[in-house]
N, CA, C and O atoms as a GROMACS GRO file, in nm:
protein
  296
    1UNK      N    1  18.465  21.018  20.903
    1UNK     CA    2  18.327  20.977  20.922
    1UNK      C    3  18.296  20.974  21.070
    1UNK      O    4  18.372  20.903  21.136
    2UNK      N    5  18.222  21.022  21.120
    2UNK     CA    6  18.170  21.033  21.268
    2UNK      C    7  18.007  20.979  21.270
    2UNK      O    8  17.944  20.958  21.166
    3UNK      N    9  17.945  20.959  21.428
    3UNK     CA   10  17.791  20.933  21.439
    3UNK      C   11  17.812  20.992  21.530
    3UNK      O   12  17.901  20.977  21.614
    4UNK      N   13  17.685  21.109  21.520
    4UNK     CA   14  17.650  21.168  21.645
    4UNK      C   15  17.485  21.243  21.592
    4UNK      O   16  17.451  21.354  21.551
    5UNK      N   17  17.432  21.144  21.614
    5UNK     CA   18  17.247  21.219  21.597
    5UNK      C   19  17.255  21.264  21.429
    5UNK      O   20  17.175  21.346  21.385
    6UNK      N   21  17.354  21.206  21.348
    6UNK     CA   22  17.354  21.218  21.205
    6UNK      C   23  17.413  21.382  21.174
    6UNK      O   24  17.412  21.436  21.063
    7UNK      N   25  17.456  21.434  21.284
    7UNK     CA   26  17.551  21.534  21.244
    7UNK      C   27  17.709  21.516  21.206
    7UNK      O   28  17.771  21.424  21.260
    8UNK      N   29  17.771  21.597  21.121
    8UNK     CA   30  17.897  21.562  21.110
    8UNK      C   31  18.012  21.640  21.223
    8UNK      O   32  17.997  21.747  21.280
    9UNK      N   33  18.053  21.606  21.226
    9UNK     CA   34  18.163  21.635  21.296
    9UNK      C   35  18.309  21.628  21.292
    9UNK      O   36  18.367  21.532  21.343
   10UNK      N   37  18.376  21.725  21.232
   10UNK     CA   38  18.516  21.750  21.177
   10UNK      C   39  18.612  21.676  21.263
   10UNK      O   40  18.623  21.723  21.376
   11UNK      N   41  18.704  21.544  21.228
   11UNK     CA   42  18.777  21.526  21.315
   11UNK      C   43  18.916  21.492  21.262
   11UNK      O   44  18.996  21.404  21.293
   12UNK      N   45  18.918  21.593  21.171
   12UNK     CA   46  19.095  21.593  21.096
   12UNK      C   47  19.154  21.687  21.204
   12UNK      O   48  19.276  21.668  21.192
   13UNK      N   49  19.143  21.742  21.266
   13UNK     CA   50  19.237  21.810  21.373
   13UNK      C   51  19.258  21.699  21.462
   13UNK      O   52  19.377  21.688  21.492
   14UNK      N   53  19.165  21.591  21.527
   14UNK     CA   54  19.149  21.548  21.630
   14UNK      C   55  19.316  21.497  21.713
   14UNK      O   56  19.402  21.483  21.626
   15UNK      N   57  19.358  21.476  21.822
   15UNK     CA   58  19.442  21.390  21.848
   15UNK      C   59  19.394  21.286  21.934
   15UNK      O   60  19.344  21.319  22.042
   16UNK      N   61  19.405  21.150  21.897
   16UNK     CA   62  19.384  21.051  21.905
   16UNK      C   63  19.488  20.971  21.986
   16UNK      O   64  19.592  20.928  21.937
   17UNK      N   65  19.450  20.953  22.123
   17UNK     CA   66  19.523  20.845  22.193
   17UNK      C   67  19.445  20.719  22.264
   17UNK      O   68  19.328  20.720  22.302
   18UNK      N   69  19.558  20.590  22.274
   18UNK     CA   70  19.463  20.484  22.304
   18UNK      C   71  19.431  20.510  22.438
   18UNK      O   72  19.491  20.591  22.510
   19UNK      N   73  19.317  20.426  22.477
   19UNK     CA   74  19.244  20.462  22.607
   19UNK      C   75  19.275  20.348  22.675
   19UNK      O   76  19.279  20.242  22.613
   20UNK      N   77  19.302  20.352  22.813
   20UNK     CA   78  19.325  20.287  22.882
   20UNK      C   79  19.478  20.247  22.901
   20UNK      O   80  19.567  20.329  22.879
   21UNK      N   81  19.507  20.097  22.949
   21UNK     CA   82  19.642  20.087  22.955
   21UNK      C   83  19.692  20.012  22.791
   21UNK      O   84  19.812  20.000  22.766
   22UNK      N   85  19.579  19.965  22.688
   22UNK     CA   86  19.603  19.900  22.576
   22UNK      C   87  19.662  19.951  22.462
   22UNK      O   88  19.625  20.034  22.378
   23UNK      N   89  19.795  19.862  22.482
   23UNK     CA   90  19.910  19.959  22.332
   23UNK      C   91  19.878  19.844  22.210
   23UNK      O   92  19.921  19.874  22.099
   24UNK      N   93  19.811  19.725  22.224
   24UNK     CA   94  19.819  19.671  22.105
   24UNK      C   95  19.723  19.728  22.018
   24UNK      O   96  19.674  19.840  22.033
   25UNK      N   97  19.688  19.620  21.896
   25UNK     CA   98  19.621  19.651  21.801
   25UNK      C   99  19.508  19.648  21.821
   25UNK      O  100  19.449  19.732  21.754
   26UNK      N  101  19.432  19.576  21.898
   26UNK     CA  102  19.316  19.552  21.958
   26UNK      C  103  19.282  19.710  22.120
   26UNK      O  104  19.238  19.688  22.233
   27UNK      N  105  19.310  19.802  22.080
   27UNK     CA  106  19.265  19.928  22.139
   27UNK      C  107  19.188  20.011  22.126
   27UNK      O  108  19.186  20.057  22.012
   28UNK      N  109  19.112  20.058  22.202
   28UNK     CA  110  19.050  20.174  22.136
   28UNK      C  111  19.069  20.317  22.200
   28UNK      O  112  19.083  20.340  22.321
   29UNK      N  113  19.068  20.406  22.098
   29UNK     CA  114  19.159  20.556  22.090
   29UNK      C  115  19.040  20.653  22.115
   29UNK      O  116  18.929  20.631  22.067
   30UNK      N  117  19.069  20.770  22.198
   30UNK     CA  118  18.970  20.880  22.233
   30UNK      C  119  19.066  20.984  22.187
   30UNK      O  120  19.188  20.978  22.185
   31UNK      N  121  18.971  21.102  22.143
   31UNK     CA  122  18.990  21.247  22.102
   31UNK      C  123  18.896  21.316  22.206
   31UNK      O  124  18.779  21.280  22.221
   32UNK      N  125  18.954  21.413  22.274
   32UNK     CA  126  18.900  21.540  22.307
   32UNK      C  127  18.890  21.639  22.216
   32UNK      O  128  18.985  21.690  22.159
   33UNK      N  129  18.749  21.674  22.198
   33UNK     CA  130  18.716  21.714  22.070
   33UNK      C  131  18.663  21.919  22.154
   33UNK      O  132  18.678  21.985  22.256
   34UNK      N  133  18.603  21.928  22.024
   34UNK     CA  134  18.562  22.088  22.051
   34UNK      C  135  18.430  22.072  22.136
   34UNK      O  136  18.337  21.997  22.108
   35UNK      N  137  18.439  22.151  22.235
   35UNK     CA  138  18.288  22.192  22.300
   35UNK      C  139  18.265  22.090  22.403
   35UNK      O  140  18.158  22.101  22.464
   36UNK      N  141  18.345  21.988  22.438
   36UNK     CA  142  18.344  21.905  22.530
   36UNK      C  143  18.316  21.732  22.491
   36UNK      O  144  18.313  21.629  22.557
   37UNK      N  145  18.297  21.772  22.329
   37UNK     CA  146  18.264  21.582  22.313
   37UNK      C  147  18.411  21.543  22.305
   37UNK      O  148  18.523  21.592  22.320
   38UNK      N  149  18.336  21.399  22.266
   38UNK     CA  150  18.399  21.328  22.295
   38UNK      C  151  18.408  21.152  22.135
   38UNK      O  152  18.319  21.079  22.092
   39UNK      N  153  18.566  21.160  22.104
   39UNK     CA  154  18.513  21.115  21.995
   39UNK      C  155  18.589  20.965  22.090
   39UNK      O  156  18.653  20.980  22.194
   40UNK      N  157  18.559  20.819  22.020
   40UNK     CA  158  18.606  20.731  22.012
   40UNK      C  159  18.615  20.643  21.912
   40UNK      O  160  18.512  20.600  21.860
   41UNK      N  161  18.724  20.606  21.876
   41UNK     CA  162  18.731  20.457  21.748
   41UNK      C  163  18.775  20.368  21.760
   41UNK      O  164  18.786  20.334  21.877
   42UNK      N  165  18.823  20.281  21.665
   42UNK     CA  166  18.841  20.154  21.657
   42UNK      C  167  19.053  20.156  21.626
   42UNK      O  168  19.099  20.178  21.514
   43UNK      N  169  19.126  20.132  21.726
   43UNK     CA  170  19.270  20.160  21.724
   43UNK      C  171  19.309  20.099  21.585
   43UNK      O  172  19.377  20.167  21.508
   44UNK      N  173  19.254  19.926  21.540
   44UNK     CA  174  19.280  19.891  21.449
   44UNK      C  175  19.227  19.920  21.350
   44UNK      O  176  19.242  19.853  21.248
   45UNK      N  177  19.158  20.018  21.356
   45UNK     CA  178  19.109  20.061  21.175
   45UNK      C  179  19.093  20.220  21.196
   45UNK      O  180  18.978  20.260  21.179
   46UNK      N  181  19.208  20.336  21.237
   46UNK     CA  182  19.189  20.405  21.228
   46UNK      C  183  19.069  20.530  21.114
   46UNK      O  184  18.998  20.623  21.152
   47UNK      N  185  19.090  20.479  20.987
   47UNK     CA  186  19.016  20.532  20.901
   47UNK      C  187  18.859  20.495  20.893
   47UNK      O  188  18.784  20.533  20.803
   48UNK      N  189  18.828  20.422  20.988
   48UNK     CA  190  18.698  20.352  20.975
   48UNK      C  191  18.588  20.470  21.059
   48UNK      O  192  18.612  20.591  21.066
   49UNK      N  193  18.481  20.411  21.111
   49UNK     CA  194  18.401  20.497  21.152
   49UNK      C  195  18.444  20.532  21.306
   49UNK      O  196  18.551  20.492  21.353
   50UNK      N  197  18.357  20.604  21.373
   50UNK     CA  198  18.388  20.675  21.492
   50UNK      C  199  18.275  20.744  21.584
   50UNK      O  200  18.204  20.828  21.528
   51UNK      N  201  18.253  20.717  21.715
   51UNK     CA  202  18.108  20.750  21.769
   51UNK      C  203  18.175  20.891  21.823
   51UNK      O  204  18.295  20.900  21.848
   52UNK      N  205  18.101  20.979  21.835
   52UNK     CA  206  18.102  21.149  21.929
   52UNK      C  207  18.021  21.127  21.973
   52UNK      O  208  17.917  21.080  21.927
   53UNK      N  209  18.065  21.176  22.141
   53UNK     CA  210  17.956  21.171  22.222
   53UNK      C  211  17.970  21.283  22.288
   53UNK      O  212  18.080  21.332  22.315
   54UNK      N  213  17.810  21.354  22.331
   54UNK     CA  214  17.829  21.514  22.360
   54UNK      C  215  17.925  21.491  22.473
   54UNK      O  216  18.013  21.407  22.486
   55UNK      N  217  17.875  21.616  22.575
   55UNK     CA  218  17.987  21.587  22.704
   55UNK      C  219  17.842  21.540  22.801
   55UNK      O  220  17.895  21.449  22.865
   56UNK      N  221  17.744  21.543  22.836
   56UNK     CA  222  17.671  21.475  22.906
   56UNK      C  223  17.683  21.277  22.884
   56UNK      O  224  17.677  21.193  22.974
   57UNK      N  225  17.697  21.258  22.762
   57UNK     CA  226  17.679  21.137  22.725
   57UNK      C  227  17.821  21.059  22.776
   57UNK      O  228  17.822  20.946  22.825
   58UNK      N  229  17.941  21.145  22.755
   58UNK     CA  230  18.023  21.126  22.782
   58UNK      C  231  18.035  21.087  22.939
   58UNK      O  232  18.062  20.972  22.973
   59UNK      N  233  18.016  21.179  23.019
   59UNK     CA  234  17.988  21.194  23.150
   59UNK      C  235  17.920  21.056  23.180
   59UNK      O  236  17.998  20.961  23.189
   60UNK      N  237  17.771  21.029  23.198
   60UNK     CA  238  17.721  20.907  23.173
   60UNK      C  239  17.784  20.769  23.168
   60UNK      O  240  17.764  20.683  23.254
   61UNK      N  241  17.868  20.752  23.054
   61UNK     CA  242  17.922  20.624  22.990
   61UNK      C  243  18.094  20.626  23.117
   61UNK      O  244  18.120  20.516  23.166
   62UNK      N  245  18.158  20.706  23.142
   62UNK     CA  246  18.252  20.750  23.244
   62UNK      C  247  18.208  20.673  23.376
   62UNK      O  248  18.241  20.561  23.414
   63UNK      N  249  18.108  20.788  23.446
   63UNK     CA  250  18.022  20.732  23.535
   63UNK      C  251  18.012  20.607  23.542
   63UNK      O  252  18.080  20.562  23.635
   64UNK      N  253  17.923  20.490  23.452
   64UNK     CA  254  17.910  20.398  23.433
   64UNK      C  255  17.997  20.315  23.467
   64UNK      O  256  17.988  20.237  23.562
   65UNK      N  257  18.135  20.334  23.351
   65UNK     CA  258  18.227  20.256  23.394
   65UNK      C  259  18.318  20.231  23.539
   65UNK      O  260  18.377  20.127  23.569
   66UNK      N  261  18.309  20.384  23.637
   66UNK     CA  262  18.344  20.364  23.711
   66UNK      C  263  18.282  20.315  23.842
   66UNK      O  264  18.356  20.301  23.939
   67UNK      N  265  18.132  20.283  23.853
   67UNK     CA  266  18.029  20.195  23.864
   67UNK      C  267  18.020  20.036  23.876
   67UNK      O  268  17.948  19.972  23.952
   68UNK      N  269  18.126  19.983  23.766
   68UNK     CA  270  18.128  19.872  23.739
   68UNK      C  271  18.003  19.771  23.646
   68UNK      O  272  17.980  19.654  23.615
   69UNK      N  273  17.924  19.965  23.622
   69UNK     CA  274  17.792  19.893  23.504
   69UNK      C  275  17.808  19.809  23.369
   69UNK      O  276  17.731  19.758  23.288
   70UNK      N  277  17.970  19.824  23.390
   70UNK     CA  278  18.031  19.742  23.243
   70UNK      C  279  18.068  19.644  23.241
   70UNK      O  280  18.096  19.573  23.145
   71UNK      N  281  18.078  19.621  23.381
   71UNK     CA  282  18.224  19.468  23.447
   71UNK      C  283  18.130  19.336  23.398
   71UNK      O  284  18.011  19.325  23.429
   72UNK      N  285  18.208  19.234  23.313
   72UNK     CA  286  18.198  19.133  23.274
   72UNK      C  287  18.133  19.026  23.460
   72UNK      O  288  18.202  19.034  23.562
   73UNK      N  289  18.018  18.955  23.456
   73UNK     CA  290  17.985  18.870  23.539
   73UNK      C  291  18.112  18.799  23.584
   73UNK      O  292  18.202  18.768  23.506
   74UNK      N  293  18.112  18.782  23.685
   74UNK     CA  294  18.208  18.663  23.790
   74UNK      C  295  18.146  18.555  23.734
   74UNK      O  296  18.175  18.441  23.771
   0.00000   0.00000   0.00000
């Protein structure tokens, strides 16, 4: 199951590793997918749902984070 603008998107090939430095259960896992998206899920519920994001969006949310547009308030 994927979301991306209500298209589907095949991700039984995908390979799935956790992102960042987080090996527990509480992780979340990215696929480099076809054409430049970009999938992400939920580490603890592999079979559950999953956002694709094109490669602009991707880019964007990247950006962002390295920005600090994400960083929790002091």
């Amino acid at each position: 199951m994927s979301i991306n603008s209500g298209a589907n998107v095949d991700l039984s090939g995908a390979t799935w590793r956790k992102a960042g430095e987080g090996t527990g259960q509480d992780s979340v896992e990215v696929a480099m997918l076809a054409d430049g998206h970009v999938g992400l899920r939920d580490g603890k519920n592999p079979d559950g749902p999953a956002l694709v994001f094109t490669p602009a969006e991707w880019a964007a949310f990247t950006a962002g984070v390295h920005d600090g547009e994400f960083d929790r308030p002091e």
